Coordinates of C-alpha atoms and ligand atoms in Angstrom, one line a residue:
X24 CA 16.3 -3.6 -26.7
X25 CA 13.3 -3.0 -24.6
X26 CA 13.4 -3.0 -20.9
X27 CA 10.3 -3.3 -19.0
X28 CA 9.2 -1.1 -16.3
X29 CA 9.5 -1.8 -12.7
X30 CA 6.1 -1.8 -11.2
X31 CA 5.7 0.7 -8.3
X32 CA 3.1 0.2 -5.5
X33 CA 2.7 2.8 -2.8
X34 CA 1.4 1.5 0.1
X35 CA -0.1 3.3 3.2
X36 CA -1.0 2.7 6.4
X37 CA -4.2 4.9 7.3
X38 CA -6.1 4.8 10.7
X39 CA -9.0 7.2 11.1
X40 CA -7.6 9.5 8.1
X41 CA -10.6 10.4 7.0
X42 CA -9.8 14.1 7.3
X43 CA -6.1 13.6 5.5
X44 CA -7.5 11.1 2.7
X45 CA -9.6 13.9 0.3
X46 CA -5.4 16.0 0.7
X47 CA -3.3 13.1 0.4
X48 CA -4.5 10.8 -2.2
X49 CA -4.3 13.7 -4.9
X50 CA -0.7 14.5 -3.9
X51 CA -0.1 10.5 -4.4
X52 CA -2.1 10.2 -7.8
X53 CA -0.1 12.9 -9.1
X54 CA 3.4 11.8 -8.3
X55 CA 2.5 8.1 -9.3
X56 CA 1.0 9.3 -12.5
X57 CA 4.2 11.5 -13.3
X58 CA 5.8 8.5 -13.1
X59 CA 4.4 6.5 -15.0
X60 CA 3.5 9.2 -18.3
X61 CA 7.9 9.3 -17.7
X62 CA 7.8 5.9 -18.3
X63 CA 9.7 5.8 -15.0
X64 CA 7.0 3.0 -13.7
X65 CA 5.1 0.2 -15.3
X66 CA 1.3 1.8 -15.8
X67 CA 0.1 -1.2 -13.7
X68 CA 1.3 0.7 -10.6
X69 CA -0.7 1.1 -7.7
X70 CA -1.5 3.3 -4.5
X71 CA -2.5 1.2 -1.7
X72 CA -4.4 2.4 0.8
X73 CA -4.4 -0.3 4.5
X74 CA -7.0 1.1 6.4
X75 CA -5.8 -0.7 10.0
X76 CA -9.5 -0.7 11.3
X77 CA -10.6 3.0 11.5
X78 CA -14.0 4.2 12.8
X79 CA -14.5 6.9 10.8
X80 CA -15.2 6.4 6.8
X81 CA -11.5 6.1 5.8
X82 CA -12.8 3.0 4.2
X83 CA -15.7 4.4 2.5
X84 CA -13.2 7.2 1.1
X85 CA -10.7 4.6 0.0
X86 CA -13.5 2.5 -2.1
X87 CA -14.5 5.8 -3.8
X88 CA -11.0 6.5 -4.7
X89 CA -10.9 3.4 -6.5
X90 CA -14.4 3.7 -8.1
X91 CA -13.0 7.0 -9.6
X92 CA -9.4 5.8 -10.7
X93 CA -8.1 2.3 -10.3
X94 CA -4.9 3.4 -9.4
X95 CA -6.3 3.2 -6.0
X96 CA -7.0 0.0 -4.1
X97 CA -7.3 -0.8 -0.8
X98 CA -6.7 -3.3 2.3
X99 CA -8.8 -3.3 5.3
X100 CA -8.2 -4.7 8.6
X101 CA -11.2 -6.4 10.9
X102 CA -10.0 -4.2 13.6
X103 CA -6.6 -1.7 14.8
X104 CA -3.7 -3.8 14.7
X105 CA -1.4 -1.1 14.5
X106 CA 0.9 0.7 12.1
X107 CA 3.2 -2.1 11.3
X108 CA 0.7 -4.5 11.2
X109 CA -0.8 -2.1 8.2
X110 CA 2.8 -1.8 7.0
X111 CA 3.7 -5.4 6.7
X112 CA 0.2 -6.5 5.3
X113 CA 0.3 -3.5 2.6
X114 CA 4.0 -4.8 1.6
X115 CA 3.0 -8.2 2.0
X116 CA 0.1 -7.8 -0.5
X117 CA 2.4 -5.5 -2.8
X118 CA 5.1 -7.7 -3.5
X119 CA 2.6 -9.9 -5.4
X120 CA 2.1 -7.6 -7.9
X121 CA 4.9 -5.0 -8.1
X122 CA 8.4 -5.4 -8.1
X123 CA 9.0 -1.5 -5.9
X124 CA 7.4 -0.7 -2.8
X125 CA 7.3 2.7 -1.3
X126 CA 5.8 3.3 2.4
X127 CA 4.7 6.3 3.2
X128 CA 2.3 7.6 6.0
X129 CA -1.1 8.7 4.8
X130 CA -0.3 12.3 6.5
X131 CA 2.5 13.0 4.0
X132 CA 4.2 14.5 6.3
X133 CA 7.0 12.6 5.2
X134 CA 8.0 14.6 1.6
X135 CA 6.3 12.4 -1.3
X136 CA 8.2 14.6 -3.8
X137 CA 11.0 12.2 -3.6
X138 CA 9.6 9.2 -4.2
X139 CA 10.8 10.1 -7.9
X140 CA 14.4 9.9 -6.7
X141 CA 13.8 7.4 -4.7
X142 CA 12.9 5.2 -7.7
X143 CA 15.9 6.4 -10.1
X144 CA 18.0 5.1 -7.0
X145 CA 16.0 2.4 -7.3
X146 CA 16.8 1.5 -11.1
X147 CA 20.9 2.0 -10.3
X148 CA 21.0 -1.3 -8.5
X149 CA 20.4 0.2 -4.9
X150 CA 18.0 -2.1 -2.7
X151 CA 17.0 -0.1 0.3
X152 CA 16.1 4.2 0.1
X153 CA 15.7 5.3 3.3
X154 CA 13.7 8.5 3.7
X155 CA 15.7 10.2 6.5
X156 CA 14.3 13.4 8.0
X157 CA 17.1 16.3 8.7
X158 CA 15.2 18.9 10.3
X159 CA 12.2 17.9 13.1
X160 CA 11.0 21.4 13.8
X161 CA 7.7 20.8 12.8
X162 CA 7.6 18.2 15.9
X163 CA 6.9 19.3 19.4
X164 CA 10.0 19.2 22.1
X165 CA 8.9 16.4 23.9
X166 CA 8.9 14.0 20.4
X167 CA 12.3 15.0 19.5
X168 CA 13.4 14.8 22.5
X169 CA 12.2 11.3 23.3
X170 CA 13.2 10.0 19.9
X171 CA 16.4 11.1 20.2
X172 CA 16.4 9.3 23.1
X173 CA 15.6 6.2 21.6
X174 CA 17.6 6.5 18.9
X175 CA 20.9 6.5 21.9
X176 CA 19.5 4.0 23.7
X177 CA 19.1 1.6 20.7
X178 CA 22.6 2.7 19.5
X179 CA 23.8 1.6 22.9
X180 CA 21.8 -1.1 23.0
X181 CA 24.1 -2.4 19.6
X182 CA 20.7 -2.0 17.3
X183 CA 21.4 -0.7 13.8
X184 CA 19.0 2.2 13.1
X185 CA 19.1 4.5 10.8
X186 CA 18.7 7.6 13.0
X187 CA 15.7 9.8 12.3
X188 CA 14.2 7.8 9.3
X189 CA 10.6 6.6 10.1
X190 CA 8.3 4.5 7.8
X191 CA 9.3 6.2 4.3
X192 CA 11.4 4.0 2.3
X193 CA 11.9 2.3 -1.1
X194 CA 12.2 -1.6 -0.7
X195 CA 12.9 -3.8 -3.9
X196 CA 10.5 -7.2 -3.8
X197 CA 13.7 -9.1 -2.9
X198 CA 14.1 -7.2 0.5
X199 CA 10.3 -7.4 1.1
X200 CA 10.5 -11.2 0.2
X201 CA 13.7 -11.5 2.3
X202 CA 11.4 -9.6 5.0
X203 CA 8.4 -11.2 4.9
X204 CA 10.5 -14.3 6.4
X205 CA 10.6 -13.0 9.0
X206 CA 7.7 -14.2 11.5
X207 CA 8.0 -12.2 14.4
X208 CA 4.6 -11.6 16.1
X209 CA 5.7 -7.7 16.5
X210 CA 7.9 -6.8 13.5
X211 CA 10.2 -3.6 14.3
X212 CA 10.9 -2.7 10.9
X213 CA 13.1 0.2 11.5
X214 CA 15.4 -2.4 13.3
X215 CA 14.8 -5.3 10.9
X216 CA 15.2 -3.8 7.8
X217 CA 18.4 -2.7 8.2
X218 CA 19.7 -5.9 9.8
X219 CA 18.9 -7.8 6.3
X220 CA 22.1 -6.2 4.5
X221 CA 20.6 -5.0 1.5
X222 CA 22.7 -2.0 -0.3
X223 CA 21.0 1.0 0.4
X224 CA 21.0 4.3 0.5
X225 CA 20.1 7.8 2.1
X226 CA 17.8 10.5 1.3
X227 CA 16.7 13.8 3.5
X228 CA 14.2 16.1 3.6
X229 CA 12.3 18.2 6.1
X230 CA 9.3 17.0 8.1
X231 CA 5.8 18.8 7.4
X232 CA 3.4 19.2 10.2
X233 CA 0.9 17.2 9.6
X234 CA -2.2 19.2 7.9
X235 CA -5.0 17.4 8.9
X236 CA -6.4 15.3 11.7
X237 CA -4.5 14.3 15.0
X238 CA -1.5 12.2 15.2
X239 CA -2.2 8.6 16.1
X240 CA 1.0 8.3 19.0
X241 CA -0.4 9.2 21.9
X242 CA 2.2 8.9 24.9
X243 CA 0.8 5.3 25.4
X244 CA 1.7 4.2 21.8
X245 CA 4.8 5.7 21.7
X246 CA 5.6 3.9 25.1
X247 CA 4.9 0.6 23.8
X248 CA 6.8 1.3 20.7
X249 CA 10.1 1.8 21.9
X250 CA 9.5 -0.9 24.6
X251 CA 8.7 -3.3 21.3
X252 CA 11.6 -1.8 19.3
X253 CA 14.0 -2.7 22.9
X254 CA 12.7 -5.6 24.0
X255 CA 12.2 -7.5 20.5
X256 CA 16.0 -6.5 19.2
X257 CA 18.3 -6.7 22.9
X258 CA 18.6 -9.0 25.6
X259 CA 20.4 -6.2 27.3
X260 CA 17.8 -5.0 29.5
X261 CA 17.7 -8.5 31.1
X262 CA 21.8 -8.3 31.0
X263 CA 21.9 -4.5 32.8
X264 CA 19.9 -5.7 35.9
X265 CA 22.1 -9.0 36.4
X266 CA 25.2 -6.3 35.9
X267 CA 23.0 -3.9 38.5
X268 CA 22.3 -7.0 40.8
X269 CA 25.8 -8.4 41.2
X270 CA 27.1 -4.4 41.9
X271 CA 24.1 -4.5 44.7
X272 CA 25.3 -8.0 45.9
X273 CA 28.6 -7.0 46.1
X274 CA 28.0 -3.9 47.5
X275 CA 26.2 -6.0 50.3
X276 CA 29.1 -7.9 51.4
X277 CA 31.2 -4.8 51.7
X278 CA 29.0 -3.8 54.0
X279 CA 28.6 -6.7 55.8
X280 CA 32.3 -7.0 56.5
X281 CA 31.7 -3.3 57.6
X282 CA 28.7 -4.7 59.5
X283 CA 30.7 -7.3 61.4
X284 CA 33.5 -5.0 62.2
X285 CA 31.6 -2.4 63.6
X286 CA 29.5 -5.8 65.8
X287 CA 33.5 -6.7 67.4
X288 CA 34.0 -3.2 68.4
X289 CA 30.9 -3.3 70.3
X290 CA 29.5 -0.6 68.4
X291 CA 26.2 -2.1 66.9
X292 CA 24.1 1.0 65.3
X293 CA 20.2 -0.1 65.4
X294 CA 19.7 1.9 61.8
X295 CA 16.5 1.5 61.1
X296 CA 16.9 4.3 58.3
X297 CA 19.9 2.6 56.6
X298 CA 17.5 -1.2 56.5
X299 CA 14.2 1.0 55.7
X300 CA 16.1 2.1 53.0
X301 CA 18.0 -1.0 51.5
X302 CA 14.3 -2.6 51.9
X303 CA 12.8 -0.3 49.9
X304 CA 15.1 0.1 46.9
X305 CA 15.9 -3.9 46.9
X306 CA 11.9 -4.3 46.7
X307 CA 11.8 -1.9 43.8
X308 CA 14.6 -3.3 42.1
X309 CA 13.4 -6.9 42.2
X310 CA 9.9 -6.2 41.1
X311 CA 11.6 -4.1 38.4
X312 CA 14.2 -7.0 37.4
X313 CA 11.0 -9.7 37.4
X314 CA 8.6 -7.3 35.6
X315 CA 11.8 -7.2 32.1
X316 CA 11.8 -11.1 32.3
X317 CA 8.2 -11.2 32.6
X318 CA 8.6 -8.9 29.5
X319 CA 10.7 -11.4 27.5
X320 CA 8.4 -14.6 28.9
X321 CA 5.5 -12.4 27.8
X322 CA 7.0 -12.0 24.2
X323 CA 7.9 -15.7 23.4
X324 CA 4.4 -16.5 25.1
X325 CA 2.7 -14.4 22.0
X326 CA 5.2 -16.0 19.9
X327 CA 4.8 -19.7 20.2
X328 CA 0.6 -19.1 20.0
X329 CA 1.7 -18.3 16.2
X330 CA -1.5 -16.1 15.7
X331 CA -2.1 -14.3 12.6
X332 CA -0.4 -10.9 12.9
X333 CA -3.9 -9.1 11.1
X334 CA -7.0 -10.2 9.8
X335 CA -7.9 -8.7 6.6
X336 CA -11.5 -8.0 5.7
X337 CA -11.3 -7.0 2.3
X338 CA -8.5 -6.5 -0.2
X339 CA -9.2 -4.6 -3.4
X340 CA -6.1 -5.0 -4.7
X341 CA -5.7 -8.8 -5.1
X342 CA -8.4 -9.8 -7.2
X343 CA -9.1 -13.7 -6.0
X344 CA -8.8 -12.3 -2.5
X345 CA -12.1 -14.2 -0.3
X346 CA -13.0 -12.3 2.9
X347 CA -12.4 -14.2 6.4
X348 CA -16.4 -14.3 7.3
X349 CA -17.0 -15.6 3.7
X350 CA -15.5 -18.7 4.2
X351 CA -16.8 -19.2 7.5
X352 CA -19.9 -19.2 6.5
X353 CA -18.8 -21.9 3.9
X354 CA -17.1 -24.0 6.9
X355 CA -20.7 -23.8 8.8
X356 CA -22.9 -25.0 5.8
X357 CA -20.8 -28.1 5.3
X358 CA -21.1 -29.0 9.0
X359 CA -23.0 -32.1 9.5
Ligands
LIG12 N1 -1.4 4.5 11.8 C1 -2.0 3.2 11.6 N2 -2.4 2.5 12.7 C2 -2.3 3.0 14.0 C3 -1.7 4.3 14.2 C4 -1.3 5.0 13.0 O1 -2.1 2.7 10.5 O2 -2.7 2.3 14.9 C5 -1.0 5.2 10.6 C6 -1.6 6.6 10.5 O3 -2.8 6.7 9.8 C7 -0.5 7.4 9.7 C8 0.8 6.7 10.2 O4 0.4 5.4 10.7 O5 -0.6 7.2 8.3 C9 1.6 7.5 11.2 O6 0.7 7.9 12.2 P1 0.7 9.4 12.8 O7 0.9 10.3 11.6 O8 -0.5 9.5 13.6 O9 2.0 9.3 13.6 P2 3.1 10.6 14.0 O10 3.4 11.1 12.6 O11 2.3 11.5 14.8 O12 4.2 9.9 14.6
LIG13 MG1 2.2 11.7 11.1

């Protein structure tokens, strides 16, 4: 008996990879079309470029990769919505037509030489392959450093993450159906993934420096990613300052009964130091308790406004897919 082939897209997020595209989409042609001359993947697989609103001509480069070899198609954002954004549109988009879906980052510095593997896993029955990467010398002190970081402070924080696994995975369509139910306004998908309970599994390799072109994390991003991956998955923070708050409280009545003793015995100290002080550190930690539930107010704020995560432009890949300014155009002709 015949079994069909499992259809394979790629799909990666690019933003301003204009001098990584000419390197990268070779190495991806190659492995996809290994796979499919194996008979490994249906031949209707695909390499999906989202192009999350560049400036340079990532898009223009993408559209030529298709005109040459239709294994290429692309998305394209109006604007940068950000690397998830690009991840859950690509999968989104994917799951229509294929029934695996790798992610990978248009950099490959993530090692596209497994993705073979990470289909055979694929075939066995296992759900979820994470791409995990054991050895991060090729990233500077301070990013290890930090991530590792965030890794402990998630852990502590009760979040399951798979420690030192980025955005290179394997996802059957049932986990990115499963995920695409999920309708938060900032997915975390290192955190949400492997909260769904799929089986998965592990694989490792070593992280390449990236060969062309900067990395797209400055500081700033990398702040507000690890705020995002907190603040969307734990109400601890919120939790740590009511803990911190009743300690400070408490602390304060000790010293008031200290306070009132030292008042009987006549021996009232005018510390202007010691108040200076408490002011100071009680302002700071107020502004600091108000700014994290500001944080969570913020959040459901951007929630319950239920905007569209991305606008896509255009979309190569789905063939009845009508650009957003197209049928605005429509809408203002039937006006009265
Ligand atoms: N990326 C994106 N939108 C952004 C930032 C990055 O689509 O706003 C893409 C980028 O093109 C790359 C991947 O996400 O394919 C990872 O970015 P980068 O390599 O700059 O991150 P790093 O490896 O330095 O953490
Ligand atoms: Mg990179």
């Amino acid at each position: 008996m015949q079994t069909t082939l499992p259809s394979l897209t790629i799909v990666s997020p690019c933003y301003n990879e204009e001098p990584m595209l000419p390197t990268s989409a070779p190495v991806l042609q190659n492995v996809l079309e290994r796979l499919i001359l194996s008979h490994q993947v249906a031949d209707d697989s695909k390499i999906l470029f989202v192009d999350d609103g560049s400036q340079d001509r990532t898009w223009q480069l993408i559209c030529e990769l298709q005109q040459h070899n239709p294994l290429f198609t692309g998305l394209r954002f109006t604007r940068n919505y950000g690397q998830e954004a690009a991840l859950m549109a690509g999968m989104q988009t994917a799951q229509r037509h294929a029934d695996l879906i790798i992610t990978i980052d248009a950099d490959l510095q993530d090692d596209p030489s497994l993705i073979p593997t990470m289909v055979a896993q694929a075939q066995r029955g296992v759900d979820i392959v994470y791409g995990v990467r054991n050895d991060r010398s090729s990233d500077s002190w301070f990013k290890r450093t930090t991530a590792n970081g965030f890794y402990w402070t998630m852990g502590n924080l009760g979040v399951n993450l798979v420690p030192n696994h980025s955005d290179f995975r394997l996802l059957t369509k049932r986990v990115v159906t499963a995920l695409m139910q999920c309708h938060e306004d900032k997915p975390f998908l290192r955190g949400i993934i492997p909260q769904l309970g799929f089986p998965s599994t592990k694989l490792y390799y070593k992280r390449q420096p990236r060969q062309a072109g900067v990395s797209k994390y400055p500081l700033r991003k990398m702040i507000r990613f690890a705020l995002d991956g907190i603040l969307s998955f734990s109400i601890a923070p919120i939790r740590a300052v009511l803990y911190a708050g009743m300690t400070i409280c408490g602390g304060a009545f000790l010293m008031l009964i200290w306070i009132m003793i030292q008042h009987l015995r006549g021996a009232v100290i005018t510390g202007w130091s010691s108040i200076m002080a408490s002011l100071w550190f009680l302002g700071g930690f107020q502004l600091i308790a108000i700014s994290i539930i500001g944080e969570y107010v913020g959040r459901t704020f951007t929630e319950v406004k239920h905007r569209p995560r991305y606008i896509v432009q255009a979309d190569t890949y789905s063939p009845n897919f009508q650009s957003p300014t197209v049928s605005l155009t429509i809408h203002q002709h039937t006006l009265p």
